Short mmCIF file of C-alpha atoms and ligand atoms in Angstrom, two decimals:
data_model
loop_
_atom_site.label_atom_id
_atom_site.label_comp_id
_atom_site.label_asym_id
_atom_site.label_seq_id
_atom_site.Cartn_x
_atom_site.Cartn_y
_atom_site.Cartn_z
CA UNK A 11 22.19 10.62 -5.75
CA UNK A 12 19.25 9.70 -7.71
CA UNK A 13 17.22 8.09 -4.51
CA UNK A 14 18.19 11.55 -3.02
CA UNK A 15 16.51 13.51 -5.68
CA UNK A 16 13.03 11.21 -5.46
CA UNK A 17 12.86 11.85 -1.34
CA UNK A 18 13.21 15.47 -2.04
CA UNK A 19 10.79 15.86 -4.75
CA UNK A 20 7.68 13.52 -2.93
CA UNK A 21 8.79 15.70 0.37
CA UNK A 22 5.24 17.62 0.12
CA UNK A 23 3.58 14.42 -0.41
CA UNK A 24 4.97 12.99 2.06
CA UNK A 25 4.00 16.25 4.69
CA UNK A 26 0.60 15.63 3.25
CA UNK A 27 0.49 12.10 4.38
CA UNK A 28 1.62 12.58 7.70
CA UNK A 29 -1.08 15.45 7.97
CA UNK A 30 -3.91 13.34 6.88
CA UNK A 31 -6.74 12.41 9.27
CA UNK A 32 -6.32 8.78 9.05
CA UNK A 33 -2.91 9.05 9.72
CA UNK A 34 -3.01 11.82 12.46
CA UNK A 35 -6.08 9.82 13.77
CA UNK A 36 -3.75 6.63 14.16
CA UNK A 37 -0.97 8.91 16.36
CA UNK A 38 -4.24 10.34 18.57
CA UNK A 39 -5.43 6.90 18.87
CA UNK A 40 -9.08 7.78 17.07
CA UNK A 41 -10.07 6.80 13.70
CA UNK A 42 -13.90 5.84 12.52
CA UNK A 43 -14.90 2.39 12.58
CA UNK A 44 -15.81 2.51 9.18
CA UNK A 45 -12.51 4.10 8.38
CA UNK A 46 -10.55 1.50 9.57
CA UNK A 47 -12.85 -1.48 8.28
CA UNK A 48 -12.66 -0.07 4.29
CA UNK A 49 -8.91 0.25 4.81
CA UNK A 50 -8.42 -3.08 5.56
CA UNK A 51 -10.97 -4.85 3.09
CA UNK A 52 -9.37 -2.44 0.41
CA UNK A 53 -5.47 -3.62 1.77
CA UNK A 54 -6.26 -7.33 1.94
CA UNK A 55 -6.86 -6.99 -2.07
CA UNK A 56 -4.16 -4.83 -2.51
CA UNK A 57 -1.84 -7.06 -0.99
CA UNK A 58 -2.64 -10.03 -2.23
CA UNK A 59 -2.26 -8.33 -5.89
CA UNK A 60 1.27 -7.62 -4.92
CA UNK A 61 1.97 -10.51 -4.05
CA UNK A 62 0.93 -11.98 -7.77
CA UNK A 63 2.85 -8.03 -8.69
CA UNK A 64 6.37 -9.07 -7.21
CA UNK A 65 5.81 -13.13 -8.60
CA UNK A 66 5.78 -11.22 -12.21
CA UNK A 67 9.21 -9.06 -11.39
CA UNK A 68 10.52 -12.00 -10.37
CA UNK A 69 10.34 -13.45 -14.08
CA UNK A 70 12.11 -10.63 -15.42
CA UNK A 71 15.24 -11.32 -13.00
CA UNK A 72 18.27 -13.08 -13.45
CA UNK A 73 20.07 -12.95 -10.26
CA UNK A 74 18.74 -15.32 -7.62
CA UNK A 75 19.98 -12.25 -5.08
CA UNK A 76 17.66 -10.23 -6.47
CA UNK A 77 14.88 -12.98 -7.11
CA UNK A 78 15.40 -13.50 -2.93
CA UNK A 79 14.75 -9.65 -2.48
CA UNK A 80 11.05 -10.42 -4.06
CA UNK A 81 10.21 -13.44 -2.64
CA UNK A 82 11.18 -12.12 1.01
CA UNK A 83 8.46 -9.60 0.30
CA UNK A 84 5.95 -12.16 -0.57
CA UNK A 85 6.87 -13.90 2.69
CA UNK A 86 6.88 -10.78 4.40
CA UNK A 87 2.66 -10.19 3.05
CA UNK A 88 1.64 -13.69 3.44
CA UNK A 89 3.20 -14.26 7.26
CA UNK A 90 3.64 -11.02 8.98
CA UNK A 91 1.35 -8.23 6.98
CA UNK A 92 -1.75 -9.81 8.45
CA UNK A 93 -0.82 -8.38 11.62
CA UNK A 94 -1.68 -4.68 11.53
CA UNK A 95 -5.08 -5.68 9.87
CA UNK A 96 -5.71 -7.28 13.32
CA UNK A 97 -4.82 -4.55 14.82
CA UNK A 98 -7.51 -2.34 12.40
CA UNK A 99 -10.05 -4.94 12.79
CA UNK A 100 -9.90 -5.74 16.72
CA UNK A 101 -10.35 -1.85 17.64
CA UNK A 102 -13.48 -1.93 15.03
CA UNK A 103 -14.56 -4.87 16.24
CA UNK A 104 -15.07 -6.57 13.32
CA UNK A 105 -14.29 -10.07 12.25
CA UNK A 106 -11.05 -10.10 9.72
CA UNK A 107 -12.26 -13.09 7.77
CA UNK A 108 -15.44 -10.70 6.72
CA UNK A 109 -13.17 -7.89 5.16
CA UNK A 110 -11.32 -10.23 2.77
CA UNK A 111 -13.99 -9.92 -0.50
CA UNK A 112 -14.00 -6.40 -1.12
CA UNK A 113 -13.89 -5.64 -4.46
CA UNK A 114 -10.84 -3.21 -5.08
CA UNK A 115 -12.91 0.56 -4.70
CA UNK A 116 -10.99 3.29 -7.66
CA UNK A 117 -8.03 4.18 -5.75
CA UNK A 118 -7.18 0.95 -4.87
CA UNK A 119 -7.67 -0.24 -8.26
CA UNK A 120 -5.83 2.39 -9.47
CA UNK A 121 -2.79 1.80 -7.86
CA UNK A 122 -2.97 -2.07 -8.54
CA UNK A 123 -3.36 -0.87 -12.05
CA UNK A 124 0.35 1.02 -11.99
CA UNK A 125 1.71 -1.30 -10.68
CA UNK A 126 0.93 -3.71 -13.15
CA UNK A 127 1.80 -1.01 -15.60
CA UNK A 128 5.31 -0.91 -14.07
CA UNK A 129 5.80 -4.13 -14.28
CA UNK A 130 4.71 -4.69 -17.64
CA UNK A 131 6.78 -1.83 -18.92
CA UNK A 132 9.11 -0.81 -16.63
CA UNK A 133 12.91 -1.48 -16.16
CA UNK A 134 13.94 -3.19 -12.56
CA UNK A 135 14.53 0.33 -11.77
CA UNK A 136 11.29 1.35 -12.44
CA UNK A 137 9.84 -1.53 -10.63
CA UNK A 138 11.71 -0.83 -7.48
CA UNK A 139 10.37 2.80 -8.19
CA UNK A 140 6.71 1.90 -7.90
CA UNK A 141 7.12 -0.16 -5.26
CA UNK A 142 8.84 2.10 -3.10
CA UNK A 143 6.47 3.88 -1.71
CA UNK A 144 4.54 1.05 0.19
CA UNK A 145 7.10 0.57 2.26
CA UNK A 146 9.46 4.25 2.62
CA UNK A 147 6.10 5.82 3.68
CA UNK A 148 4.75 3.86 6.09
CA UNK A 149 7.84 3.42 8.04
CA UNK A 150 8.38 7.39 7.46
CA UNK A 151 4.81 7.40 9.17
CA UNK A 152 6.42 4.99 12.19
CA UNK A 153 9.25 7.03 12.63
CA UNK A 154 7.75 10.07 13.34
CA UNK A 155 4.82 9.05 15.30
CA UNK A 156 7.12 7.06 17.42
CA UNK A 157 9.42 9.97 18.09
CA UNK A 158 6.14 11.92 18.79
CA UNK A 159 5.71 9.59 21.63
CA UNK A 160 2.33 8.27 19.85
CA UNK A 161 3.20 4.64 20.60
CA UNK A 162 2.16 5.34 24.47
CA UNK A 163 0.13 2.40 25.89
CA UNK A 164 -3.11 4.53 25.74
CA UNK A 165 -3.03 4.13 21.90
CA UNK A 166 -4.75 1.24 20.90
CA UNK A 167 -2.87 1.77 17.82
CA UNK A 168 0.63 1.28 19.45
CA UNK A 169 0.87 -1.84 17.82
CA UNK A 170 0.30 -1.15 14.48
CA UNK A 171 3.19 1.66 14.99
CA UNK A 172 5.65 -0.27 16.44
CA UNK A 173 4.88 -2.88 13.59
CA UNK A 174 5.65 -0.49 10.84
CA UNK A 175 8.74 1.49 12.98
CA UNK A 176 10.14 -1.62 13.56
CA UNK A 177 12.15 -2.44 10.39
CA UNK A 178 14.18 1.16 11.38
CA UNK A 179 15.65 -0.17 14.61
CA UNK A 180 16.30 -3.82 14.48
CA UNK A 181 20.40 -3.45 13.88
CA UNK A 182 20.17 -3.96 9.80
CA UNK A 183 19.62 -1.34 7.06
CA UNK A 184 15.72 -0.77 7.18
CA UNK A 185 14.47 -2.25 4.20
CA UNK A 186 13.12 1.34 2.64
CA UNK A 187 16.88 2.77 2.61
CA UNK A 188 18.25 -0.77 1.16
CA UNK A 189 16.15 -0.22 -1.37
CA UNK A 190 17.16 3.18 -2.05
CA UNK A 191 20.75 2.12 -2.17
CA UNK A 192 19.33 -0.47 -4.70
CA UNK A 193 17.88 2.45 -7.20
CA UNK A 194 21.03 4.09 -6.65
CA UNK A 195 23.06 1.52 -8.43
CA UNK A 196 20.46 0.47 -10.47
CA UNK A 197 19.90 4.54 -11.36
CA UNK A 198 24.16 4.82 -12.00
CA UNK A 199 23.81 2.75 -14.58
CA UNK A 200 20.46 3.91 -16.67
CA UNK A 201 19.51 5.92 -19.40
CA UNK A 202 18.08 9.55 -18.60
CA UNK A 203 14.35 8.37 -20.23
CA UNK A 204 14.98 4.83 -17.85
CA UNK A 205 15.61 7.41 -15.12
CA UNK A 206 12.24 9.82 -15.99
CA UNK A 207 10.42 6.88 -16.14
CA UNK A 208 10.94 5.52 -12.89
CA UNK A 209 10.93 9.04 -11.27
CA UNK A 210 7.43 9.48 -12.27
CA UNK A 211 6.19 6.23 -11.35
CA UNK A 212 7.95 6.75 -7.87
CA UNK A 213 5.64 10.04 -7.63
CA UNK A 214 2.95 8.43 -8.63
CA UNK A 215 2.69 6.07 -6.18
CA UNK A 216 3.77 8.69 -3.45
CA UNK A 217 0.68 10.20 -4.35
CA UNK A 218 -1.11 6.51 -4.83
CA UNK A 219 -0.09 6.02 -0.81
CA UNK A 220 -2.10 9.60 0.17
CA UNK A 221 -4.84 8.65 -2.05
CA UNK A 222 -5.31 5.18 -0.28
CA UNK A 223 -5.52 6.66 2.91
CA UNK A 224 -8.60 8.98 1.48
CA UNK A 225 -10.20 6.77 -0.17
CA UNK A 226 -10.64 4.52 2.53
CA UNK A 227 -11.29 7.73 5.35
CA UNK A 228 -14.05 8.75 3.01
CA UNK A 229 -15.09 5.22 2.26
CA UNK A 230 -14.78 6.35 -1.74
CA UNK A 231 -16.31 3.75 -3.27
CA UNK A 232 -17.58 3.08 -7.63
CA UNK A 233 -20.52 5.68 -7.94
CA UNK A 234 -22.18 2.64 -9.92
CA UNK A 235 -20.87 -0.19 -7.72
CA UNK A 236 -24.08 -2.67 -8.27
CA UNK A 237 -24.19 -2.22 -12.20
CA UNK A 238 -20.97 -3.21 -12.79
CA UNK A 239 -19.83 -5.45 -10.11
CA UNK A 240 -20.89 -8.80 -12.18
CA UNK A 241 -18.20 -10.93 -10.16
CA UNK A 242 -19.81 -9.82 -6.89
CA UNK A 243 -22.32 -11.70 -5.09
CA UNK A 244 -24.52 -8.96 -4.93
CA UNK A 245 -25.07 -8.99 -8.78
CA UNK A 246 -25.92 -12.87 -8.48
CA UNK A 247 -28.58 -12.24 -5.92
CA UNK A 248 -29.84 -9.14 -7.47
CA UNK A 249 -29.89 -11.37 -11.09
CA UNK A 250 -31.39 -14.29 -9.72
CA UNK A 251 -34.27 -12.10 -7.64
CA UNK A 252 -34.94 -10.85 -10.86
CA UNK A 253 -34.89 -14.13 -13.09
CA UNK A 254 -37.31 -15.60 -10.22
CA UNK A 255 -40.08 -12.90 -10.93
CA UNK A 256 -40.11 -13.25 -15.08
C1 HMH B 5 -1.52 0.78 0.42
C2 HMH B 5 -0.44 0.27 1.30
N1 HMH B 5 0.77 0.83 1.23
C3 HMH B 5 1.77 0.39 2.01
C4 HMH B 5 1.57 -0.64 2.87
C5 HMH B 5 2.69 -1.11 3.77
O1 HMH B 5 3.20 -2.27 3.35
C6 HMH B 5 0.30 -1.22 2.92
N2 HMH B 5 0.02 -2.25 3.76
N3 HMH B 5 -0.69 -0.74 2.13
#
């Protein structure tokens, strides 16, 4: 099966995610302030890109069962994805209102960027492909810290597992392997380059999903952040200090 062949070949990306220190640090129940505070200012942009990412698919569908599958993941951001920011943002004790102007940092903007791409020149196939990863890693990441016994009630992060380990045990199909079973039907009836392309944008954003959690454990931000964030309300303050002394 073609959904078969994608887990096997992001396998090592996958180890690598589970082994990184953000994610390791969530099972042990320690992760920096800081950390945790550039994660969620970089996810609140990321999200709400996907949501304006999955209203584009949705104008290249035909099928108002498939045009449901999209907007239930729009729902699924706007109501319920909020929660496991909370969760970052009460155990830094930060306000979540604060986090939500970030300007995306390179990673982030990065993987909005292929995304769009996907979109733009993709097949379904290859949209489903891209998007994948979001959610087939993170509850990968549930499922194993929850069999490690990390959920325990000495992890302040016990919510934000059983959030993402949820969709596995609720009765239906979790919503990762529905999706594979979608790319496998989608994949049975594609061309071999249809099929390439949507293989390597799958990989890509396996590798998109360990980069995120980097960039925000290292708090990787632009090099040249203040001479080229224009939009940003630091470049109007530092522009009108310097109108004000000519
Ligand atoms: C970057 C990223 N990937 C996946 C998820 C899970 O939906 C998320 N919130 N953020």
């Amino acid at each position: 099966m073609f959904s078969d062949d994608l887990k096997k070949m992001a396998r090592p990306i996958l180890e690598e995610i589970y082994h990184h220190p953000f994610v390791t640090g969530i099972a042990k129940g320690q992760v920096a302030k800081k950390a945790l505070i550039f994660y969620v200012e970089q996810d609140y942009r990321y999200l709400t890109e996907f949501i304006k990412i999955y209203a584009n698919a949705i104008i290249k569908l035909d099928s108002r069962q498939d045009m449901a599958f999209f907007s239930d993941a729009i729902n699924f951001i706007l109501n319920n994805e909020s929660f496991p920011h909370q969760v970052f943002c009460q155990i830094a004790d930060v306000d979540y209102k604060k986090l939500q102007h970030a300007d995306p940092a390179p990673k982030a903007y990065l993987y909005k960027s292929h995304m769009h791409q996907a979109v733009d020149t993709g097949s379904l196939l290859t949209v489903l492909a891209a998007f994948q990863p979001c959610p087939w890693t993170y509850t990968e990441i549930a499922k194993k810290q929850i069999s490690e016994g990390a959920n325990n009630q000495r992890n302040p992060f016990t919510p934000w597992i059983n959030f993402y380990g949820e969709s596995s045990d609720d009765g239906n199909e979790p919503l990762a392997n529905q999706i594979f079973l979608w790319m496998d039907r989608l994949a049975a009836r594609s061309s071999d380059k249809e099929k390439n392309q949507a293989r390597d944008f799958f990989l890509k954003s396996c590798e998109l999903e360990w980069q995120f959690w980097e960039e925000a454990y290292y708090q990787q931000d632009w090099r040249f952040k203040k001479s080229h964030s224009t939009a940003s309300g630091d470049f109007i303050k530092w522009s009108n200090s310097n109108i004000q002394k000519f």
